[in-house]
Amino acid sequence: MILVISGPSGVGKSTIINNLNRDDGLYFSVSYTTRPIRKNEKHGVDYFFVDKEIFDRMVKESCFVEYEEYGGYMYGTSIDELSKVKDKKGIILDLEVNGAIKVLSKYSNSVGIFVDIDNTELLSRLKLRGHTDELFLKTRIDLASKQRDEKGIFEYYILNKEINDTVNEINDIIYNRILWLNHL
Ligand code: 5GP
């Protein structure tokens, strides 16, 4: 099972994913990005942080299942990471909407979850992350609205009001899907 978690950046996807129950053998797919590393992030854990030259070379060498530009930086899911789904019961991808749609339409064993948040809350979260630049904040709010236009493509829609509720809801989805897959 490929679990695709999408939604506006700043919605809390990473925190949600970090709190999911991994007892079912779920693996988090580590993406490649050209974005600079943030405080508290680790290379190889949160992302593989690479420069544009390496990223472009990987594109040329067809290393990615999908890749997208988001907020001025490149993000991509490598074939290597996705192939880990064979060893584990499932893999979790944290993707912006365009990449999510590509994966969802390519793999029949994928499940899409759109996690949302209202704009006021999103703005305060982005500010908490240390973003103060007005143009950056406006770009992220505009991007969030664009991403919401595609939410109908996802099988599940969750408004992230309370982190624990959201985590529980996604754990239930995973549990039920794995149960269902095991009965096929
Ligand atoms: P951030 O810079 O906040 O970590 O991530 C920005 C956005 O990029 C988030 O919405 C995240 O879901 C998305 N993202 C992270 N990795 C990938 C990837 O490999 N492919 C795509 N398409 N989006 C990604």
PDB file of N, CA and C and ligand atoms in Angstrom, residues 7 9 13 31 35 38 47 66 68 70 75-77 94-96 99 129 140, ligand 1:
ATOM      1  N   GLY A   7      -1.623  18.026   1.029  1.00  0.00           N
ATOM      2  CA  GLY A   7      -2.296  19.170   1.636  1.00  0.00           C
ATOM      3  C   GLY A   7      -1.303  20.316   1.713  1.00  0.00           C
ATOM      4  N   SER A   9       1.419  23.079   2.558  1.00  0.00           N
ATOM      5  CA  SER A   9       2.619  23.050   3.390  1.00  0.00           C
ATOM      6  C   SER A   9       2.373  23.893   4.641  1.00  0.00           C
ATOM      7  N   LYS A  13       1.759  18.108   8.278  1.00  0.00           N
ATOM      8  CA  LYS A  13       1.900  16.742   7.751  1.00  0.00           C
ATOM      9  C   LYS A  13       3.067  15.981   8.383  1.00  0.00           C
ATOM     10  N   SER A  31      12.170  12.055   0.619  1.00  0.00           N
ATOM     11  CA  SER A  31      12.267  12.739  -0.682  1.00  0.00           C
ATOM     12  C   SER A  31      13.595  13.456  -0.846  1.00  0.00           C
ATOM     13  N   ARG A  35      15.655  22.462  -1.343  1.00  0.00           N
ATOM     14  CA  ARG A  35      15.412  23.475  -0.301  1.00  0.00           C
ATOM     15  C   ARG A  35      16.494  23.390   0.775  1.00  0.00           C
ATOM     16  N   ARG A  38      16.339  22.951   7.382  1.00  0.00           N
ATOM     17  CA  ARG A  38      15.866  23.774   8.508  1.00  0.00           C
ATOM     18  C   ARG A  38      16.442  23.244   9.802  1.00  0.00           C
ATOM     19  N   TYR A  47      14.700  14.677   4.673  1.00  0.00           N
ATOM     20  CA  TYR A  47      14.905  14.760   3.226  1.00  0.00           C
ATOM     21  C   TYR A  47      16.344  14.358   2.925  1.00  0.00           C
ATOM     22  N   GLU A  66       8.238  10.811  -9.417  1.00  0.00           N
ATOM     23  CA  GLU A  66       7.619  12.110  -9.672  1.00  0.00           C
ATOM     24  C   GLU A  66       8.504  13.172  -9.050  1.00  0.00           C
ATOM     25  N   GLU A  68       8.456  17.763  -8.487  1.00  0.00           N
ATOM     26  CA  GLU A  68       7.722  19.011  -8.697  1.00  0.00           C
ATOM     27  C   GLU A  68       8.537  20.160  -8.140  1.00  0.00           C
ATOM     28  N   TYR A  70       8.139  23.475  -5.943  1.00  0.00           N
ATOM     29  CA  TYR A  70       7.189  23.991  -4.966  1.00  0.00           C
ATOM     30  C   TYR A  70       7.852  25.117  -4.196  1.00  0.00           C
ATOM     31  N   TYR A  75      11.350  19.172  -5.428  1.00  0.00           N
ATOM     32  CA  TYR A  75      11.081  18.060  -4.524  1.00  0.00           C
ATOM     33  C   TYR A  75      10.817  16.826  -5.374  1.00  0.00           C
ATOM     34  N   GLY A  76      11.369  15.688  -4.999  1.00  0.00           N
ATOM     35  CA  GLY A  76      11.127  14.498  -5.800  1.00  0.00           C
ATOM     36  C   GLY A  76      11.171  13.207  -4.995  1.00  0.00           C
ATOM     37  N   THR A  77      10.346  12.249  -5.440  1.00  0.00           N
ATOM     38  CA  THR A  77      10.317  10.910  -4.842  1.00  0.00           C
ATOM     39  C   THR A  77      11.155   9.992  -5.713  1.00  0.00           C
ATOM     40  N   ASP A  94       4.805  12.028   1.662  1.00  0.00           N
ATOM     41  CA  ASP A  94       4.330  13.371   2.014  1.00  0.00           C
ATOM     42  C   ASP A  94       4.568  14.234   0.772  1.00  0.00           C
ATOM     43  N   LEU A  95       3.492  14.525   0.025  1.00  0.00           N
ATOM     44  CA  LEU A  95       3.665  15.186  -1.271  1.00  0.00           C
ATOM     45  C   LEU A  95       2.754  16.398  -1.427  1.00  0.00           C
ATOM     46  N   GLU A  96       3.232  17.402  -2.184  1.00  0.00           N
ATOM     47  CA  GLU A  96       2.306  18.473  -2.553  1.00  0.00           C
ATOM     48  C   GLU A  96       1.344  17.884  -3.592  1.00  0.00           C
ATOM     49  N   GLY A  99       2.298  16.264  -7.313  1.00  0.00           N
ATOM     50  CA  GLY A  99       3.039  15.001  -7.196  1.00  0.00           C
ATOM     51  C   GLY A  99       2.118  13.901  -6.677  1.00  0.00           C
ATOM     52  N   ARG A 129       7.147  28.927  12.396  1.00  0.00           N
ATOM     53  CA  ARG A 129       8.328  28.309  11.796  1.00  0.00           C
ATOM     54  C   ARG A 129       9.417  29.337  11.521  1.00  0.00           C
ATOM     55  N   ARG A 140       2.648  31.183   0.063  1.00  0.00           N
ATOM     56  CA  ARG A 140       2.234  29.911   0.669  1.00  0.00           C
ATOM     57  C   ARG A 140       0.698  29.837   0.841  1.00  0.00           C
TER      58      ARG A 140
HETATM   59  P1  5GP B   1       8.516  21.718   2.977  1.00  0.00           P
HETATM   60  O1  5GP B   1       9.501  22.574   2.258  1.00  0.00           O
HETATM   61  O2  5GP B   1       7.550  22.521   3.794  1.00  0.00           O
HETATM   62  O3  5GP B   1       9.142  20.581   3.703  1.00  0.00           O
HETATM   63  O4  5GP B   1       7.630  21.004   1.850  1.00  0.00           O
HETATM   64  C1  5GP B   1       6.958  21.741   0.865  1.00  0.00           C
HETATM   65  C2  5GP B   1       5.976  20.837   0.172  1.00  0.00           C
HETATM   66  O5  5GP B   1       6.665  19.859  -0.611  1.00  0.00           O
HETATM   67  C3  5GP B   1       5.070  20.056   1.106  1.00  0.00           C
HETATM   68  O6  5GP B   1       3.726  20.266   0.702  1.00  0.00           O
HETATM   69  C4  5GP B   1       5.472  18.614   0.919  1.00  0.00           C
HETATM   70  O7  5GP B   1       4.361  17.753   1.025  1.00  0.00           O
HETATM   71  C5  5GP B   1       5.987  18.621  -0.492  1.00  0.00           C
HETATM   72  N1  5GP B   1       6.914  17.542  -0.800  1.00  0.00           N
HETATM   73  C6  5GP B   1       7.851  16.979  -0.011  1.00  0.00           C
HETATM   74  N2  5GP B   1       8.511  16.015  -0.667  1.00  0.00           N
HETATM   75  C7  5GP B   1       7.956  15.936  -1.900  1.00  0.00           C
HETATM   76  C8  5GP B   1       8.201  15.122  -3.053  1.00  0.00           C
HETATM   77  O8  5GP B   1       9.056  14.246  -3.092  1.00  0.00           O
HETATM   78  N3  5GP B   1       7.439  15.361  -4.150  1.00  0.00           N
HETATM   79  C9  5GP B   1       6.453  16.308  -4.166  1.00  0.00           C
HETATM   80  N4  5GP B   1       5.744  16.429  -5.277  1.00  0.00           N
HETATM   81  N5  5GP B   1       6.204  17.084  -3.107  1.00  0.00           N
HETATM   82  C10 5GP B   1       6.953  16.914  -1.987  1.00  0.00           C
END
